[in-house]
N, CA, C and O atoms as a GROMACS GRO file, in nm:
protein
  452
    1UNK      N    1  11.214   7.913   6.977
    1UNK     CA    2  11.181   8.042   7.036
    1UNK      C    3  11.281   8.145   6.986
    1UNK      O    4  11.402   8.121   6.988
    2UNK      N    5  11.231   8.257   6.942
    2UNK     CA    6  11.319   8.364   6.897
    2UNK      C    7  11.332   8.468   7.006
    2UNK      O    8  11.253   8.471   7.101
    3UNK      N    9  11.431   8.555   6.992
    3UNK     CA   10  11.447   8.664   7.088
    3UNK      C   11  11.326   8.754   7.090
    3UNK      O   12  11.294   8.815   7.192
    4UNK      N   13  11.256   8.764   6.975
    4UNK     CA   14  11.137   8.849   6.968
    4UNK      C   15  11.024   8.797   7.057
    4UNK      O   16  10.939   8.874   7.101
    5UNK      N   17  11.024   8.667   7.086
    5UNK     CA   18  10.917   8.610   7.167
    5UNK      C   19  10.953   8.603   7.316
    5UNK      O   20  10.871   8.559   7.397
    6UNK      N   21  11.073   8.645   7.352
    6UNK     CA   22  11.114   8.643   7.492
    6UNK      C   23  11.060   8.768   7.560
    6UNK      O   24  11.086   8.881   7.517
    7UNK      N   25  10.986   8.748   7.667
    7UNK     CA   26  10.928   8.858   7.743
    7UNK      C   27  11.004   8.871   7.875
    7UNK      O   28  11.009   8.775   7.953
    8UNK      N   29  11.064   8.987   7.902
    8UNK     CA   30  11.136   9.003   8.029
    8UNK      C   31  11.041   8.985   8.148
    8UNK      O   32  10.935   9.049   8.155
    9UNK      N   33  11.080   8.899   8.239
    9UNK     CA   34  10.999   8.871   8.357
    9UNK      C   35  11.092   8.840   8.473
    9UNK      O   36  11.208   8.804   8.454
   10UNK      N   37  11.039   8.854   8.593
   10UNK     CA   38  11.119   8.826   8.713
   10UNK      C   39  11.031   8.760   8.817
   10UNK      O   40  10.909   8.779   8.820
   11UNK      N   41  11.094   8.683   8.901
   11UNK     CA   42  11.026   8.621   9.014
   11UNK      C   43  11.110   8.645   9.138
   11UNK      O   44  11.228   8.680   9.128
   12UNK      N   45  11.050   8.627   9.252
   12UNK     CA   46  11.123   8.651   9.376
   12UNK      C   47  11.108   8.529   9.466
   12UNK      O   48  10.997   8.478   9.485
   13UNK      N   49  11.218   8.485   9.520
   13UNK     CA   50  11.220   8.371   9.611
   13UNK      C   51  11.239   8.426   9.752
   13UNK      O   52  11.345   8.478   9.785
   14UNK      N   53  11.134   8.415   9.834
   14UNK     CA   54  11.140   8.468   9.970
   14UNK      C   55  11.153   8.352  10.068
   14UNK      O   56  11.068   8.263  10.072
   15UNK      N   57  11.260   8.355  10.147
   15UNK     CA   58  11.289   8.251  10.245
   15UNK      C   59  11.309   8.315  10.381
   15UNK      O   60  11.347   8.431  10.391
   16UNK      N   61  11.282   8.238  10.485
   16UNK     CA   62  11.314   8.285  10.620
   16UNK      C   63  11.340   8.165  10.710
   16UNK      O   64  11.293   8.054  10.684
   17UNK      N   65  11.415   8.192  10.815
   17UNK     CA   66  11.437   8.091  10.918
   17UNK      C   67  11.316   8.093  11.010
   17UNK      O   68  11.292   8.192  11.079
   18UNK      N   69  11.242   7.986  11.012
   18UNK     CA   70  11.126   7.975  11.101
   18UNK      C   71  11.155   7.874  11.210
   18UNK      O   72  11.258   7.806  11.208
   19UNK      N   73  11.065   7.865  11.306
   19UNK     CA   74  11.082   7.771  11.417
   19UNK      C   75  11.102   7.627  11.369
   19UNK      O   76  11.186   7.555  11.424
   20UNK      N   77  11.025   7.583  11.266
   20UNK     CA   78  11.044   7.445  11.221
   20UNK      C   79  11.162   7.428  11.125
   20UNK      O   80  11.195   7.316  11.087
   21UNK      N   81  11.224   7.538  11.085
   21UNK     CA   82  11.333   7.534  10.987
   21UNK      C   83  11.307   7.634  10.876
   21UNK      O   84  11.233   7.731  10.894
   22UNK      N   85  11.368   7.611  10.762
   22UNK     CA   86  11.355   7.702  10.649
   22UNK      C   87  11.211   7.706  10.599
   22UNK      O   88  11.150   7.602  10.576
   23UNK      N   89  11.157   7.828  10.582
   23UNK     CA   90  11.022   7.847  10.530
   23UNK      C   91  11.032   7.916  10.394
   23UNK      O   92  11.111   8.008  10.375
   24UNK      N   93  10.949   7.870  10.299
   24UNK     CA   94  10.948   7.922  10.163
   24UNK      C   95  10.810   7.983  10.136
   24UNK      O   96  10.708   7.920  10.160
   25UNK      N   97  10.809   8.108  10.087
   25UNK     CA   98  10.683   8.177  10.057
   25UNK      C   99  10.645   8.149   9.912
   25UNK      O  100  10.721   8.178   9.820
   26UNK      N  101  10.526   8.093   9.892
   26UNK     CA  102  10.474   8.066   9.758
   26UNK      C  103  10.326   8.105   9.755
   26UNK      O  104  10.263   8.120   9.860
   27UNK      N  105  10.272   8.121   9.635
   27UNK     CA  106  10.131   8.153   9.617
   27UNK      C  107  10.069   8.054   9.519
   27UNK      O  108  10.140   7.991   9.441
   28UNK      N  109   9.938   8.042   9.523
   28UNK     CA  110   9.866   7.956   9.429
   28UNK      C  111   9.812   8.044   9.317
   28UNK      O  112   9.743   8.143   9.342
   29UNK      N  113   9.842   8.006   9.193
   29UNK     CA  114   9.792   8.083   9.078
   29UNK      C  115   9.640   8.068   9.069
   29UNK      O  116   9.584   7.963   9.100
   30UNK      N  117   9.577   8.176   9.027
   30UNK     CA  118   9.431   8.179   9.015
   30UNK      C  119   9.384   8.065   8.923
   30UNK      O  120   9.450   8.034   8.824
   31UNK      N  121   9.273   8.005   8.957
   31UNK     CA  122   9.223   7.891   8.881
   31UNK      C  123   9.160   7.929   8.746
   31UNK      O  124   9.134   7.841   8.664
   32UNK      N  125   9.135   8.057   8.722
   32UNK     CA  126   9.071   8.098   8.598
   32UNK      C  127   9.167   8.159   8.496
   32UNK      O  128   9.124   8.231   8.406
   33UNK      N  129   9.295   8.130   8.508
   33UNK     CA  130   9.390   8.180   8.409
   33UNK      C  131   9.432   8.065   8.319
   33UNK      O  132   9.420   7.948   8.356
   34UNK      N  133   9.480   8.098   8.201
   34UNK     CA  134   9.514   7.996   8.102
   34UNK      C  135   9.641   7.919   8.137
   34UNK      O  136   9.645   7.797   8.122
   35UNK      N  137   9.743   7.988   8.183
   35UNK     CA  138   9.873   7.923   8.204
   35UNK      C  139   9.890   7.880   8.349
   35UNK      O  140   9.885   7.964   8.439
   36UNK      N  141   9.911   7.754   8.373
   36UNK     CA  142   9.944   7.697   8.504
   36UNK      C  143   9.843   7.734   8.613
   36UNK      O  144   9.881   7.765   8.726
   37UNK      N  145   9.716   7.731   8.579
   37UNK     CA  146   9.615   7.766   8.680
   37UNK      C  147   9.622   7.667   8.796
   37UNK      O  148   9.637   7.547   8.777
   38UNK      N  149   9.611   7.722   8.917
   38UNK     CA  150   9.615   7.640   9.037
   38UNK      C  151   9.753   7.595   9.082
   38UNK      O  152   9.767   7.529   9.184
   39UNK      N  153   9.856   7.631   9.006
   39UNK     CA  154   9.993   7.588   9.040
   39UNK      C  155  10.046   7.667   9.160
   39UNK      O  156  10.010   7.782   9.182
   40UNK      N  157  10.133   7.604   9.237
   40UNK     CA  158  10.203   7.668   9.347
   40UNK      C  159  10.329   7.732   9.289
   40UNK      O  160  10.413   7.662   9.233
   41UNK      N  161  10.342   7.865   9.302
   41UNK     CA  162  10.451   7.938   9.235
   41UNK      C  163  10.511   8.044   9.327
   41UNK      O  164  10.454   8.080   9.430
   42UNK      N  165  10.628   8.092   9.288
   42UNK     CA  166  10.687   8.209   9.353
   42UNK      C  167  10.623   8.332   9.289
   42UNK      O  168  10.593   8.330   9.170
   43UNK      N  169  10.601   8.440   9.366
   43UNK     CA  170  10.545   8.561   9.306
   43UNK      C  171  10.636   8.613   9.194
   43UNK      O  172  10.758   8.606   9.204
   44UNK      N  173  10.576   8.664   9.089
   44UNK     CA  174  10.655   8.718   8.979
   44UNK      C  175  10.568   8.749   8.859
   44UNK      O  176  10.447   8.724   8.861
   45UNK      N  177  10.629   8.803   8.756
   45UNK     CA  178  10.556   8.835   8.635
   45UNK      C  179  10.638   8.921   8.541
   45UNK      O  180  10.759   8.936   8.558
   46UNK      N  181  10.570   8.976   8.442
   46UNK     CA  182  10.636   9.057   8.340
   46UNK      C  183  10.693   9.186   8.398
   46UNK      O  184  10.639   9.243   8.493
   47UNK      N  185  10.802   9.229   8.339
   47UNK     CA  186  10.864   9.356   8.376
   47UNK      C  187  10.788   9.467   8.302
   47UNK      O  188  10.765   9.458   8.182
   48UNK      N  189  10.750   9.571   8.375
   48UNK     CA  190  10.685   9.687   8.315
   48UNK      C  191  10.791   9.786   8.269
   48UNK      O  192  10.899   9.795   8.328
   49UNK      N  193  10.760   9.858   8.164
   49UNK     CA  194  10.854   9.960   8.114
   49UNK      C  195  10.882  10.065   8.221
   49UNK      O  196  10.988  10.127   8.220
   50UNK      N  197  10.789  10.085   8.314
   50UNK     CA  198  10.807  10.186   8.418
   50UNK      C  199  10.886  10.136   8.539
   50UNK      O  200  10.915  10.215   8.629
   51UNK      N  201  10.920  10.008   8.543
   51UNK     CA  202  10.994   9.957   8.660
   51UNK      C  203  11.126  10.030   8.681
   51UNK      O  204  11.167  10.050   8.795
   52UNK      N  205  11.191  10.070   8.575
   52UNK     CA  206  11.320  10.140   8.588
   52UNK      C  207  11.300  10.280   8.646
   52UNK      O  208  11.396  10.338   8.698
   53UNK      N  209  11.178  10.335   8.638
   53UNK     CA  210  11.153  10.470   8.690
   53UNK      C  211  11.176  10.482   8.840
   53UNK      O  212  11.200  10.592   8.890
   54UNK      N  213  11.169  10.371   8.912
   54UNK     CA  214  11.189  10.374   9.057
   54UNK      C  215  11.336  10.371   9.096
   54UNK      O  216  11.369  10.383   9.215
   55UNK      N  217  11.425  10.357   9.001
   55UNK     CA  218  11.569  10.346   9.030
   55UNK      C  219  11.623  10.460   9.116
   55UNK      O  220  11.705  10.433   9.205
   56UNK      N  221  11.583  10.586   9.095
   56UNK     CA  222  11.637  10.693   9.180
   56UNK      C  223  11.604  10.678   9.328
   56UNK      O  224  11.668  10.741   9.412
   57UNK      N  225  11.506  10.596   9.360
   57UNK     CA  226  11.465  10.578   9.499
   57UNK      C  227  11.529  10.454   9.563
   57UNK      O  228  11.498  10.420   9.678
   58UNK      N  229  11.616  10.388   9.489
   58UNK     CA  230  11.678  10.263   9.537
   58UNK      C  231  11.817  10.287   9.593
   58UNK      O  232  11.891  10.374   9.545
   59UNK      N  233  11.851  10.211   9.694
   59UNK     CA  234  11.982  10.215   9.757
   59UNK      C  235  12.064  10.093   9.716
   59UNK      O  236  12.007   9.985   9.698
   60UNK      N  237  12.193  10.108   9.701
   60UNK     CA  238  12.281   9.994   9.678
   60UNK      C  239  12.274   9.934   9.539
   60UNK      O  240  12.306   9.816   9.522
   61UNK      N  241  12.235  10.012   9.441
   61UNK     CA  242  12.223   9.958   9.305
   61UNK      C  243  12.326  10.019   9.210
   61UNK      O  244  12.317  10.003   9.088
   62UNK      N  245  12.422  10.088   9.266
   62UNK     CA  246  12.517  10.164   9.183
   62UNK      C  247  12.588  10.077   9.080
   62UNK      O  248  12.617  10.125   8.970
   63UNK      N  249  12.618   9.952   9.112
   63UNK     CA  250  12.693   9.868   9.019
   63UNK      C  251  12.602   9.787   8.926
   63UNK      O  252  12.651   9.715   8.840
   64UNK      N  253  12.471   9.798   8.944
   64UNK     CA  254  12.377   9.722   8.861
   64UNK      C  255  12.347   9.795   8.731
   64UNK      O  256  12.346   9.918   8.726
   65UNK      N  257  12.322   9.718   8.626
   65UNK     CA  258  12.282   9.776   8.498
   65UNK      C  259  12.135   9.817   8.508
   65UNK      O  260  12.063   9.768   8.595
   66UNK      N  261  12.089   9.907   8.419
   66UNK     CA  262  11.946   9.943   8.421
   66UNK      C  263  11.855   9.820   8.405
   66UNK      O  264  11.748   9.815   8.466
   67UNK      N  265  11.896   9.723   8.326
   67UNK     CA  266  11.817   9.601   8.307
   67UNK      C  267  11.808   9.523   8.439
   67UNK      O  268  11.700   9.476   8.475
   68UNK      N  269  11.919   9.510   8.510
   68UNK     CA  270  11.919   9.440   8.639
   68UNK      C  271  11.831   9.512   8.741
   68UNK      O  272  11.758   9.449   8.817
   69UNK      N  273  11.839   9.644   8.742
   69UNK     CA  274  11.755   9.723   8.834
   69UNK      C  275  11.608   9.702   8.802
   69UNK      O  276  11.527   9.682   8.893
   70UNK      N  277  11.571   9.707   8.675
   70UNK     CA  278  11.432   9.686   8.635
   70UNK      C  279  11.384   9.548   8.676
   70UNK      O  280  11.269   9.532   8.719
   71UNK      N  281  11.469   9.447   8.665
   71UNK     CA  282  11.433   9.312   8.706
   71UNK      C  283  11.408   9.305   8.857
   71UNK      O  284  11.311   9.245   8.902
   72UNK      N  285  11.496   9.368   8.934
   72UNK     CA  286  11.480   9.366   9.079
   72UNK      C  287  11.353   9.441   9.121
   72UNK      O  288  11.276   9.392   9.204
   73UNK      N  289  11.333   9.558   9.064
   73UNK     CA  290  11.214   9.637   9.097
   73UNK      C  291  11.089   9.563   9.053
   73UNK      O  292  10.989   9.561   9.125
   74UNK      N  293  11.094   9.503   8.935
   74UNK     CA  294  10.979   9.427   8.885
   74UNK      C  295  10.941   9.311   8.976
   74UNK      O  296  10.822   9.288   9.000
   75UNK      N  297  11.039   9.239   9.026
   75UNK     CA  298  11.012   9.127   9.116
   75UNK      C  299  10.948   9.176   9.246
   75UNK      O  300  10.855   9.115   9.297
   76UNK      N  301  10.999   9.286   9.299
   76UNK     CA  302  10.943   9.342   9.422
   76UNK      C  303  10.802   9.394   9.398
   76UNK      O  304  10.712   9.372   9.480
   77UNK      N  305  10.781   9.462   9.285
   77UNK     CA  306  10.647   9.513   9.251
   77UNK      C  307  10.548   9.399   9.236
   77UNK      O  308  10.435   9.407   9.286
   78UNK      N  309  10.589   9.293   9.168
   78UNK     CA  310  10.500   9.179   9.147
   78UNK      C  311  10.461   9.114   9.280
   78UNK      O  312  10.346   9.073   9.297
   79UNK      N  313  10.555   9.104   9.375
   79UNK     CA  314  10.523   9.047   9.506
   79UNK      C  315  10.418   9.134   9.577
   79UNK      O  316  10.328   9.082   9.642
   80UNK      N  317  10.432   9.265   9.564
   80UNK     CA  318  10.335   9.357   9.625
   80UNK      C  319  10.199   9.343   9.557
   80UNK      O  320  10.096   9.336   9.624
   81UNK      N  321  10.198   9.340   9.424
   81UNK     CA  322  10.073   9.328   9.349
   81UNK      C  323  10.001   9.198   9.379
   81UNK      O  324   9.882   9.197   9.409
   82UNK      N  325  10.075   9.088   9.372
   82UNK     CA  326  10.014   8.955   9.380
   82UNK      C  327   9.973   8.914   9.520
   82UNK      O  328   9.871   8.847   9.538
   83UNK      N  329  10.051   8.952   9.619
   83UNK     CA  330  10.023   8.898   9.753
   83UNK      C  331  10.036   8.998   9.866
   83UNK      O  332  10.025   8.960   9.982
   84UNK      N  333  10.058   9.125   9.836
   84UNK     CA  334  10.062   9.227   9.940
   84UNK      C  335  10.190   9.234  10.019
   84UNK      O  336  10.196   9.304  10.120
   85UNK      N  337  10.292   9.162   9.977
   85UNK     CA  338  10.422   9.167  10.044
   85UNK      C  339  10.504   9.278   9.979
   85UNK      O  340  10.528   9.275   9.858
   86UNK      N  341  10.547   9.376  10.058
   86UNK     CA  342  10.626   9.486  10.004
   86UNK      C  343  10.762   9.489  10.072
   86UNK      O  344  10.772   9.516  10.192
   87UNK      N  345  10.865   9.461   9.995
   87UNK     CA  346  11.003   9.464  10.045
   87UNK      C  347  11.058   9.603  10.020
   87UNK      O  348  11.114   9.632   9.915
   88UNK      N  349  11.040   9.689  10.119
   88UNK     CA  350  11.081   9.829  10.106
   88UNK      C  351  11.120   9.882  10.243
   88UNK      O  352  11.085   9.826  10.347
   89UNK      N  353  11.193   9.990  10.240
   89UNK     CA  354  11.229  10.057  10.365
   89UNK      C  355  11.222  10.207  10.342
   89UNK      O  356  11.233  10.254  10.228
   90UNK      N  357  11.205  10.280  10.449
   90UNK     CA  358  11.203  10.425  10.440
   90UNK      C  359  11.344  10.476  10.412
   90UNK      O  360  11.442  10.413  10.450
   91UNK      N  361  11.352  10.589  10.345
   91UNK     CA  362  11.481  10.648  10.311
   91UNK      C  363  11.567  10.664  10.437
   91UNK      O  364  11.521  10.719  10.538
   92UNK      N  365  11.689  10.616  10.430
   92UNK     CA  366  11.783  10.629  10.541
   92UNK      C  367  11.765  10.525  10.650
   92UNK      O  368  11.837  10.528  10.750
   93UNK      N  369  11.672  10.433  10.633
   93UNK     CA  370  11.646  10.330  10.734
   93UNK      C  371  11.702  10.195  10.688
   93UNK      O  372  11.710  10.168  10.568
   94UNK      N  373  11.740  10.112  10.782
   94UNK     CA  374  11.789   9.978  10.752
   94UNK      C  375  11.677   9.875  10.753
   94UNK      O  376  11.676   9.782  10.672
   95UNK      N  377  11.582   9.892  10.845
   95UNK     CA  378  11.475   9.793  10.862
   95UNK      C  379  11.368   9.809  10.753
   95UNK      O  380  11.343   9.919  10.704
   96UNK      N  381  11.306   9.696  10.717
   96UNK     CA  382  11.194   9.700  10.625
   96UNK      C  383  11.077   9.773  10.691
   96UNK      O  384  11.070   9.782  10.814
   97UNK      N  385  10.987   9.826  10.609
   97UNK     CA  386  10.872   9.898  10.664
   97UNK      C  387  10.789   9.804  10.751
   97UNK      O  388  10.788   9.683  10.731
   98UNK      N  389  10.719   9.862  10.847
   98UNK     CA  390  10.638   9.785  10.940
   98UNK      C  391  10.504   9.748  10.876
   98UNK      O  392  10.465   9.802  10.773
   99UNK      N  393  10.436   9.655  10.940
   99UNK     CA  394  10.301   9.619  10.896
   99UNK      C  395  10.206   9.736  10.902
   99UNK      O  396  10.119   9.751  10.817
  100UNK      N  397  10.223   9.821  11.004
  100UNK     CA  398  10.138   9.941  11.015
  100UNK      C  399  10.161  10.035  10.897
  100UNK      O  400  10.065  10.089  10.842
  101UNK      N  401  10.286  10.054  10.858
  101UNK     CA  402  10.316  10.140  10.742
  101UNK      C  403  10.261  10.078  10.615
  101UNK      O  404  10.209  10.149  10.528
  102UNK      N  405  10.272   9.947  10.602
  102UNK     CA  406  10.221   9.878  10.484
  102UNK      C  407  10.070   9.899  10.470
  102UNK      O  408  10.021   9.914  10.358
  103UNK      N  409   9.998   9.901  10.580
  103UNK     CA  410   9.853   9.922  10.575
  103UNK      C  411   9.819  10.057  10.511
  103UNK      O  412   9.716  10.070  10.445
  104UNK      N  413   9.904  10.156  10.530
  104UNK     CA  414   9.878  10.288  10.471
  104UNK      C  415   9.904  10.290  10.320
  104UNK      O  416   9.865  10.384  10.252
  105UNK      N  417   9.968  10.186  10.269
  105UNK     CA  418  10.003  10.180  10.127
  105UNK      C  419   9.913  10.087  10.047
  105UNK      O  420   9.934  10.069   9.928
  106UNK      N  421   9.812  10.028  10.111
  106UNK     CA  422   9.728   9.930  10.045
  106UNK      C  423   9.659   9.986   9.920
  106UNK      O  424   9.639   9.912   9.824
  107UNK      N  425   9.622  10.112   9.921
  107UNK     CA  426   9.556  10.172   9.804
  107UNK      C  427   9.649  10.173   9.683
  107UNK      O  428   9.603  10.163   9.570
  108UNK      N  429   9.779  10.186   9.705
  108UNK     CA  430   9.874  10.183   9.595
  108UNK      C  431   9.877  10.044   9.531
  108UNK      O  432   9.894  10.032   9.409
  109UNK      N  433   9.860   9.942   9.612
  109UNK     CA  434   9.857   9.806   9.558
  109UNK      C  435   9.742   9.791   9.460
  109UNK      O  436   9.758   9.734   9.352
  110UNK      N  437   9.626   9.843   9.496
  110UNK     CA  438   9.510   9.836   9.408
  110UNK      C  439   9.534   9.912   9.278
  110UNK      O  440   9.491   9.867   9.172
  111UNK      N  441   9.601  10.026   9.286
  111UNK     CA  442   9.619  10.108   9.166
  111UNK      C  443   9.720  10.049   9.068
  111UNK      O  444   9.712  10.077   8.948
  112UNK      N  445   9.814   9.967   9.116
  112UNK     CA  446   9.911   9.908   9.023
  112UNK      C  447   9.874   9.767   8.981
  112UNK      O  448   9.936   9.712   8.890
  113UNK      N  449   9.776   9.708   9.046
  113UNK     CA  450   9.740   9.568   9.018
  113UNK      C  451   9.652   9.558   8.896
  113UNK      O  452   9.612   9.447   8.858
   0.00000   0.00000   0.00000
C-alpha cells in the first residue's frame, strides 16, 4: 500500500455505563455494499474536505492540528449520517443537545447523507 492509496477516515467508539454494565454502540453495515456487508461496525467513514470548515464552531480544540480537528468532526458527522446520533451542544452549553432539538435537525441529516 502506498501513501497515495491511503484514504483519511475516522470512526467513533461510543460507550456508556448502562444498568447491565458497559454498553457499546455499533451498527450493521448495509447488505448491498461491496465491503464488509452485514458486518457489525462502529460508525465511521471517509473524511470530507469540508469537515475542517466546522472548526470555528468547535470548543476545546485549540491544541489540535487541523488534521486532528477534521478527523474528530468527520467521525461525529459520520455518526449523524449513518445512525442519527449527533454529538453536539449549543454554544455556551455543557450538555449535549436534547432529543427534541435533534428532531429539528433531521432534515440536515438527509442533506449530508
